[in-house]
PDB file of C-alpha atoms in Angstrom:
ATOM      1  CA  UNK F   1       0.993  -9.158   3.629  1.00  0.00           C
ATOM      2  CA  UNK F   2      -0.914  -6.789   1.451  1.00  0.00           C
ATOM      3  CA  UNK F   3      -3.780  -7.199  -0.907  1.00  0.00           C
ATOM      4  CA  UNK F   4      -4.217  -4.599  -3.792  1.00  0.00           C
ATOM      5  CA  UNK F   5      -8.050  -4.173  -4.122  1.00  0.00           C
ATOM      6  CA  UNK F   6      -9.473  -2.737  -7.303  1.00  0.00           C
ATOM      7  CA  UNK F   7     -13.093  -1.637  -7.852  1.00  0.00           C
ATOM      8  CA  UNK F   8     -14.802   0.182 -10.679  1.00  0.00           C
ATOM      9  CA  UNK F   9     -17.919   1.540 -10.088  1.00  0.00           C
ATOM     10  CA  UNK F  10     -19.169   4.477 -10.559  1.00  0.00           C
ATOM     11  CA  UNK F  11     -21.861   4.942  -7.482  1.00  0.00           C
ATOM     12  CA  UNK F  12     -19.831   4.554  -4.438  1.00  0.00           C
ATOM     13  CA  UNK F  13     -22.903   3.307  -2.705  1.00  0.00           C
ATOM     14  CA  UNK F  14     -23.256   0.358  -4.960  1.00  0.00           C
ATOM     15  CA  UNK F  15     -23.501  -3.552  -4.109  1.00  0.00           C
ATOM     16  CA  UNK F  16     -20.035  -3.942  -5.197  1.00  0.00           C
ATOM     17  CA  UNK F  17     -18.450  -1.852  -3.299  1.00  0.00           C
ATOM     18  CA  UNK F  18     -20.392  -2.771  -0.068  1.00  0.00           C
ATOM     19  CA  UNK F  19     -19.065  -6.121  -1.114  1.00  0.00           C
ATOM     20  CA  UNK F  20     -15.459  -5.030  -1.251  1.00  0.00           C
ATOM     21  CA  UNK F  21     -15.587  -2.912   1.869  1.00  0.00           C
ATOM     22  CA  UNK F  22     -16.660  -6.707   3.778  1.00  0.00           C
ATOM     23  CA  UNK F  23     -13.725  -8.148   1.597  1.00  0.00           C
ATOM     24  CA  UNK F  24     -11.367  -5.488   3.099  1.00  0.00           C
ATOM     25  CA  UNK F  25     -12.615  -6.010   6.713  1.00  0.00           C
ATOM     26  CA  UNK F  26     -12.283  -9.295   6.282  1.00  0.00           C
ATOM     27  CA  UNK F  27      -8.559  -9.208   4.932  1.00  0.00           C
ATOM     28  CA  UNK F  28      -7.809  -7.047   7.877  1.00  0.00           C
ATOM     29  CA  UNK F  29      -9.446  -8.593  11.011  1.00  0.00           C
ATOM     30  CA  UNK F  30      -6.742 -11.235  11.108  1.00  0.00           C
ATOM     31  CA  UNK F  31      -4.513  -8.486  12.519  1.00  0.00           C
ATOM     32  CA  UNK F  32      -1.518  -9.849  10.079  1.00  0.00           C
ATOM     33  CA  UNK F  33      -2.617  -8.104   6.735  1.00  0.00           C
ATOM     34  CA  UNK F  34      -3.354  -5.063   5.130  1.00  0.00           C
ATOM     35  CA  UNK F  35      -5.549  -3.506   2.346  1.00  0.00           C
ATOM     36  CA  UNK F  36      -4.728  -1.017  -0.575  1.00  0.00           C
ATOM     37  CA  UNK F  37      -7.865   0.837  -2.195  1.00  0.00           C
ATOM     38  CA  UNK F  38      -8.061   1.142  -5.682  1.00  0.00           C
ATOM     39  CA  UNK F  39     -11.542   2.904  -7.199  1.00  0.00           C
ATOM     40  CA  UNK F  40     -10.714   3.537 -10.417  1.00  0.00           C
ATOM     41  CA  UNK F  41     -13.844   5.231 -10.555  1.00  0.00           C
ATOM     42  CA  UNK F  42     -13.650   7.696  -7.754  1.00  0.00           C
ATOM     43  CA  UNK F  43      -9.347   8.078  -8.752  1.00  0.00           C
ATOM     44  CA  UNK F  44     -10.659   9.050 -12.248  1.00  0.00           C
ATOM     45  CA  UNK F  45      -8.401   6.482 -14.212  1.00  0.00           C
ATOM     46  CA  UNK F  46      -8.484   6.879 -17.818  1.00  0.00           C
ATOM     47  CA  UNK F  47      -8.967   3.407 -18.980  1.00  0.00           C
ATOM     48  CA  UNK F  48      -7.969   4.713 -22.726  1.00  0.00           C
ATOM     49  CA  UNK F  49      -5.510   3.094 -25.340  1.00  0.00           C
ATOM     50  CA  UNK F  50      -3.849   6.188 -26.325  1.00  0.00           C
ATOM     51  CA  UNK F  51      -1.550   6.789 -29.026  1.00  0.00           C
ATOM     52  CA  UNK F  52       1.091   7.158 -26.111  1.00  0.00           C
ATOM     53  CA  UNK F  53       0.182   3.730 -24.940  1.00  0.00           C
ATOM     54  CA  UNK F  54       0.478   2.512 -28.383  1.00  0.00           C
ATOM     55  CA  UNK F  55       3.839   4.239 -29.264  1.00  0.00           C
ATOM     56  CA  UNK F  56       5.199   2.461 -25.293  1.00  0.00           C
ATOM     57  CA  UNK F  57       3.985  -0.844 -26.724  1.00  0.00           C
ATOM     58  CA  UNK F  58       6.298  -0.502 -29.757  1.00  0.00           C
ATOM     59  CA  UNK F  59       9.288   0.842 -27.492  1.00  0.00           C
ATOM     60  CA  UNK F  60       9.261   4.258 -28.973  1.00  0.00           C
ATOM     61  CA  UNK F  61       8.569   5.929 -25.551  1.00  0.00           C
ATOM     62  CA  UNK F  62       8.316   5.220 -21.872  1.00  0.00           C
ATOM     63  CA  UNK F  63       5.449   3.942 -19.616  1.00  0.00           C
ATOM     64  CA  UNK F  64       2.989   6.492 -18.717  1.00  0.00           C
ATOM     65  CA  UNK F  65       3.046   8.169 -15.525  1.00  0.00           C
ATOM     66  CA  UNK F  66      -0.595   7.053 -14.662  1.00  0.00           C
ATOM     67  CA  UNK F  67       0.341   2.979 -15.796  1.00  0.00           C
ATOM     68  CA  UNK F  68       4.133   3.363 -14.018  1.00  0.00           C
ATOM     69  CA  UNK F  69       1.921   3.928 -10.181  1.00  0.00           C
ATOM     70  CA  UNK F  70      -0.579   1.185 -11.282  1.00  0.00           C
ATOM     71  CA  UNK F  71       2.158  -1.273 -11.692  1.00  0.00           C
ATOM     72  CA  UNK F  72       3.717   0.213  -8.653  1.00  0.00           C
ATOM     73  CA  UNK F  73       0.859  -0.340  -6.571  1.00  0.00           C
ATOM     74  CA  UNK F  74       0.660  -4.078  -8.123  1.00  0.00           C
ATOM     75  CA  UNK F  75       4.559  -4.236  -7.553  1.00  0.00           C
ATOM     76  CA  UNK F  76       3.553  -3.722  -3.616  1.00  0.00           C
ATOM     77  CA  UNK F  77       0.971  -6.086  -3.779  1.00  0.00           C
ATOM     78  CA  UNK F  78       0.765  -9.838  -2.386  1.00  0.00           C
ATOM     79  CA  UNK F  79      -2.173 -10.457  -3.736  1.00  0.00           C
ATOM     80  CA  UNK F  80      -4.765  -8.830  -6.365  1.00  0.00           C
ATOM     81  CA  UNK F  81      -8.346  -8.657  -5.326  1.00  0.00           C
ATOM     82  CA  UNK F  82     -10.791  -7.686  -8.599  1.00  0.00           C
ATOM     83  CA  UNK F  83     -14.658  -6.656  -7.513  1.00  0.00           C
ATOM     84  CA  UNK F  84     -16.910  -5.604 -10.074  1.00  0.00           C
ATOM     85  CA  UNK F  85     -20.381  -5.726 -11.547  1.00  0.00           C
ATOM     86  CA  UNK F  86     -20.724  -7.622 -15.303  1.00  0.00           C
ATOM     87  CA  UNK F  87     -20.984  -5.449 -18.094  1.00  0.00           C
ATOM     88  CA  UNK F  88     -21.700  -7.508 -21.328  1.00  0.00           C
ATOM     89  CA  UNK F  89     -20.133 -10.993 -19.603  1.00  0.00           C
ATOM     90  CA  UNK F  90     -17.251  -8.998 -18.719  1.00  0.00           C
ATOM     91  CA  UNK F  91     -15.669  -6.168 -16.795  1.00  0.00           C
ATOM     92  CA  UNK F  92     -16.696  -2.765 -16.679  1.00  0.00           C
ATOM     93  CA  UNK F  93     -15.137  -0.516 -19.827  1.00  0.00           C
ATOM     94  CA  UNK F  94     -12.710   1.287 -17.047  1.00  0.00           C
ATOM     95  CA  UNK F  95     -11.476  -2.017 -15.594  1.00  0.00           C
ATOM     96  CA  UNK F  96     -11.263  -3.374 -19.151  1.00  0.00           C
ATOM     97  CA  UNK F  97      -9.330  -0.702 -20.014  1.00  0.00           C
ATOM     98  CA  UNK F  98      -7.056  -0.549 -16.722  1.00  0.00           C
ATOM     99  CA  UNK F  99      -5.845  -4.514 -17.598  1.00  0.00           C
ATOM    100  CA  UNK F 100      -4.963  -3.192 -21.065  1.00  0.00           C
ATOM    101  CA  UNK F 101      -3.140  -0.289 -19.768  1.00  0.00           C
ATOM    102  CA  UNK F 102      -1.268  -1.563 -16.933  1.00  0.00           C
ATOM    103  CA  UNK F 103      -0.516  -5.199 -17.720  1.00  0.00           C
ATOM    104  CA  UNK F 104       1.658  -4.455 -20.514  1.00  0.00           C
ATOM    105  CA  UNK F 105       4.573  -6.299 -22.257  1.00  0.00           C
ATOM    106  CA  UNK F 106       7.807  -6.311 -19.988  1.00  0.00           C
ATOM    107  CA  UNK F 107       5.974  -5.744 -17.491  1.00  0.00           C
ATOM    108  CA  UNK F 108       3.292  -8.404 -17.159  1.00  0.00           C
ATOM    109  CA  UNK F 109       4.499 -10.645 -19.797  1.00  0.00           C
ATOM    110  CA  UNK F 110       7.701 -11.048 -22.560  1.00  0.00           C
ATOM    111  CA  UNK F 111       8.665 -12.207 -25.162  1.00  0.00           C
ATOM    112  CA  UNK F 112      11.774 -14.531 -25.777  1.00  0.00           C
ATOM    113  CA  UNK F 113      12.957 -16.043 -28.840  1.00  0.00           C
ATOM    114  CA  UNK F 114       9.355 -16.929 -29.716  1.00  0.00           C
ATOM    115  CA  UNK F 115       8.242 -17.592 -26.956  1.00  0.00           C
ATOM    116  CA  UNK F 116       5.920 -15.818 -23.832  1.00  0.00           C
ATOM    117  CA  UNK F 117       7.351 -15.556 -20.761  1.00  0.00           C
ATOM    118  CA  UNK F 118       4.822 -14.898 -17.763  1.00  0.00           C
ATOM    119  CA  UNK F 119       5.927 -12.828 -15.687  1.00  0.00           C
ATOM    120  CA  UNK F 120       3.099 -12.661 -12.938  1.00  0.00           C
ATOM    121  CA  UNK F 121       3.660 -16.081 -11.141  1.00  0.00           C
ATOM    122  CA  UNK F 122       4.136 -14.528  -7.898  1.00  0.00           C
ATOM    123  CA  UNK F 123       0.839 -12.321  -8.108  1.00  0.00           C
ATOM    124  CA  UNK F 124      -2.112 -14.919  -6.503  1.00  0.00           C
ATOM    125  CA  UNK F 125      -5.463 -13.454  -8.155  1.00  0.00           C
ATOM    126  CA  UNK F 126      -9.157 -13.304  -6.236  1.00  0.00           C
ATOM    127  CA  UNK F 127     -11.782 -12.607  -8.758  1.00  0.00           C
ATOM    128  CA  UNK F 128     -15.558 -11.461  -7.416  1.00  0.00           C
ATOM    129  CA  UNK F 129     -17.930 -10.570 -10.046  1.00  0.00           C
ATOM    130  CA  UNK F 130     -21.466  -9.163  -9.647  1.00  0.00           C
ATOM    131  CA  UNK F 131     -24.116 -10.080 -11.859  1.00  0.00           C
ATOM    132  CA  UNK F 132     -27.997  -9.065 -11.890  1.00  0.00           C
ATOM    133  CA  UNK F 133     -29.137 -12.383 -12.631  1.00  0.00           C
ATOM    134  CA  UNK F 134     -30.025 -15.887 -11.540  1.00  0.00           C
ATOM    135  CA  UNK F 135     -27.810 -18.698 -11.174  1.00  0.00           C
ATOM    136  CA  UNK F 136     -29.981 -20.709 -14.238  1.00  0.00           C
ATOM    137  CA  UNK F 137     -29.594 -18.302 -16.651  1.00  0.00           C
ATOM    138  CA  UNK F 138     -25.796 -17.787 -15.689  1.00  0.00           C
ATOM    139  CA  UNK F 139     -25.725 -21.930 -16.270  1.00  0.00           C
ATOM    140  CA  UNK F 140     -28.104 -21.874 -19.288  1.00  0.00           C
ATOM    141  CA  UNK F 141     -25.981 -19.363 -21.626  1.00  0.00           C
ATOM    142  CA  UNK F 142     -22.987 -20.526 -20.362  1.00  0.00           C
ATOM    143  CA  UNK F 143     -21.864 -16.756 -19.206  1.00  0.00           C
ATOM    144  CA  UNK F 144     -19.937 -17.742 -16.713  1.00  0.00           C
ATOM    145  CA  UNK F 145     -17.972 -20.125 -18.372  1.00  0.00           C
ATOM    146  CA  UNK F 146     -17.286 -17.846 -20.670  1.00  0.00           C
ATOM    147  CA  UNK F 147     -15.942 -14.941 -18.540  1.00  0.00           C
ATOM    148  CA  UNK F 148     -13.920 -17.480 -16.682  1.00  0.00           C
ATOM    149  CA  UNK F 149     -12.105 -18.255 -19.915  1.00  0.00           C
ATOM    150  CA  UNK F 150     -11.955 -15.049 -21.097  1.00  0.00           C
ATOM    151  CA  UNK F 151     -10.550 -13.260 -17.647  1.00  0.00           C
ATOM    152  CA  UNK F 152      -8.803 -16.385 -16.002  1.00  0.00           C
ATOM    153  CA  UNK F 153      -7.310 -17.719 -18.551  1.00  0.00           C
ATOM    154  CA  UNK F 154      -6.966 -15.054 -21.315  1.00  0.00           C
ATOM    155  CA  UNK F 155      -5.915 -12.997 -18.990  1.00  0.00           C
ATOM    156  CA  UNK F 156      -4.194 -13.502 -16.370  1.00  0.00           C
ATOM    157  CA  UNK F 157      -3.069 -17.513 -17.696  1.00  0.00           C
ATOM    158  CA  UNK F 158      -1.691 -15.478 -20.452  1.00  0.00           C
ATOM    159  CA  UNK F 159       0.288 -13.660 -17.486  1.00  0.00           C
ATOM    160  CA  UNK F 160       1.010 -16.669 -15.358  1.00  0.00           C
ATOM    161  CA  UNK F 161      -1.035 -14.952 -12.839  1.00  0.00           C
ATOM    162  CA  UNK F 162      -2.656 -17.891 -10.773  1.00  0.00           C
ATOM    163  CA  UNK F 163      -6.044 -17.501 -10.153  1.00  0.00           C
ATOM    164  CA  UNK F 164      -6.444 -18.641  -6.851  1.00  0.00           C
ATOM    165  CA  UNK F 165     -10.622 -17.138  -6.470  1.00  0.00           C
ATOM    166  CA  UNK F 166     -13.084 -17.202  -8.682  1.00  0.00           C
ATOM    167  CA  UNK F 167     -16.477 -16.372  -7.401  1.00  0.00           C
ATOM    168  CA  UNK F 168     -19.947 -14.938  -8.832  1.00  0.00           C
ATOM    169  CA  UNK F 169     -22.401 -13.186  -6.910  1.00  0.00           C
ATOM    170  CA  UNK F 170     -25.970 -13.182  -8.407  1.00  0.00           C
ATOM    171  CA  UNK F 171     -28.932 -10.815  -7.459  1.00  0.00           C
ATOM    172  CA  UNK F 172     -30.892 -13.936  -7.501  1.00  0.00           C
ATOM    173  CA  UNK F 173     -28.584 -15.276  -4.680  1.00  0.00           C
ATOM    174  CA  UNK F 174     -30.702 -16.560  -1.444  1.00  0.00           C
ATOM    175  CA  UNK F 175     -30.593 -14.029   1.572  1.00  0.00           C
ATOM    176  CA  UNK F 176     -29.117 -11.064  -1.241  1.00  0.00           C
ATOM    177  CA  UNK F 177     -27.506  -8.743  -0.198  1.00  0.00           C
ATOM    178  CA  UNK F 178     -26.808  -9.283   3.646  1.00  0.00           C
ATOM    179  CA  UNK F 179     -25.728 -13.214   2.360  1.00  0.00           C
ATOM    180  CA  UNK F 180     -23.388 -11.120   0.109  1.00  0.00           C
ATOM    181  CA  UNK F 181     -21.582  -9.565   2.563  1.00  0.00           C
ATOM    182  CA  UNK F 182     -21.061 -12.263   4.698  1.00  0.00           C
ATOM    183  CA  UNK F 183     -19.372 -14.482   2.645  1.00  0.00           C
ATOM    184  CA  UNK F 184     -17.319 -11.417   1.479  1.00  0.00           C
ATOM    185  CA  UNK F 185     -16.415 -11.251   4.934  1.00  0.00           C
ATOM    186  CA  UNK F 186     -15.429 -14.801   5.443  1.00  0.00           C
ATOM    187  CA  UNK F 187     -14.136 -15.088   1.888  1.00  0.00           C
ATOM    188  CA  UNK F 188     -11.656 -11.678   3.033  1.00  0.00           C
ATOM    189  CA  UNK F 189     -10.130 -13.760   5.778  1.00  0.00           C
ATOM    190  CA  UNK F 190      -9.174 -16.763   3.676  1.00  0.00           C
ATOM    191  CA  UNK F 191      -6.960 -14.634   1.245  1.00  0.00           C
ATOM    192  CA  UNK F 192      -3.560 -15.022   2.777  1.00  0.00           C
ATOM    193  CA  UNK F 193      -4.312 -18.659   3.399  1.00  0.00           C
ATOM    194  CA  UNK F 194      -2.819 -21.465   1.515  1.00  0.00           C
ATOM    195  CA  UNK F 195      -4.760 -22.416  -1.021  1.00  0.00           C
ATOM    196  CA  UNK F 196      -4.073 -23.713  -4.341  1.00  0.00           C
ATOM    197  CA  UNK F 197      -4.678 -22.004  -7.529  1.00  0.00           C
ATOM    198  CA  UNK F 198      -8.071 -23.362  -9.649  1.00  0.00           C
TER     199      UNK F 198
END
């Protein structure tokens, strides 16, 4: 099986992707799975609503080259691994704006007499997000609750993506970084096992 694993960082030295380079070894060292990179960063997607995207969302032109070989990769895809820092309780803009771009209507999601019809049930999602925090003042302000409602469920519950992961990783974490990358590790080899979605 293959996991589709997106980053977006800009400094390819950077926590998170140390953290998703454990995460791929991990995926891999069972010998029965493999790993598609995606640095958005270091690809240079352009994570822009354009007037093209808006004119596809009304149906008065195709999908975008750049969109149709992000849906392609997804299309490939067993699973969808997301790693990246919090920006403002959030993604990064360039993931932000990748999500907007790629999971798109007839595509991601429809709409039917009414009604939405999710159309990512078969995509399991693993979410790992980076914060430069402590775990009390992730608790106290309630930022994690609301980025798991805002991304799980506003997101990819809106697709009928099941979230299957949902994990953050705090600078105030005992044994950071090296503990980090461990569990990335470990957490890397439990992807392709059953497990039911949160």
């Amino acid at each position: 099986m293959q996991a589709l694993l997106v980053t977006s960082h800009p400094h390819h030295e950077a926590h998170t992707h140390r953290v998703a380079d454990q995460l791929a070894q991990g995926i891999m060292a069972t010998g029965q799975h493999t790993v598609e990179r995606a640095d958005l960063a270091a690809e240079g997607f352009d994570p822009r609503f354009t007037l093209d995207d808006h004119r596809r969302f009304n149906g008065e032109t195709g999908v975008p080259a750049d969109v149709l070989a992000e849906q392609q990769r997804l299309d490939r895809a067993d699973a969808l691994v997301l790693v990246y820092p919090v920006y403002w309780w959030s993604f990064p803009a360039q993931l932000k704006g990748w999500i907007d771009r790629v999971f798109i209507q007839e595509w991601a999601f429809s709409e039917q007499e009414g009604r939405i019809v999710k159309r990512l049930g078969h995509l399991p999602v693993h979410l790992f997000a980076i914060g430069a925090a402590d775990t009390r003042t992730y608790l106290r302000r309630g930022y994690f609750t609301s980025m798991r409602n805002q991304i799980e469920q506003g997101i990819f519950g809106y697709c009928g993506a099941p979230v299957v992961t949902s994990e953050l990783l705090l600078t105030g974490d005992e044994g950071y970084p090296d503990a980090h990358y461990r569990q990335a590790r470990q957490w890397g080899q439990q992807i392709f096992s059953p497990q039911e979605p949160r």
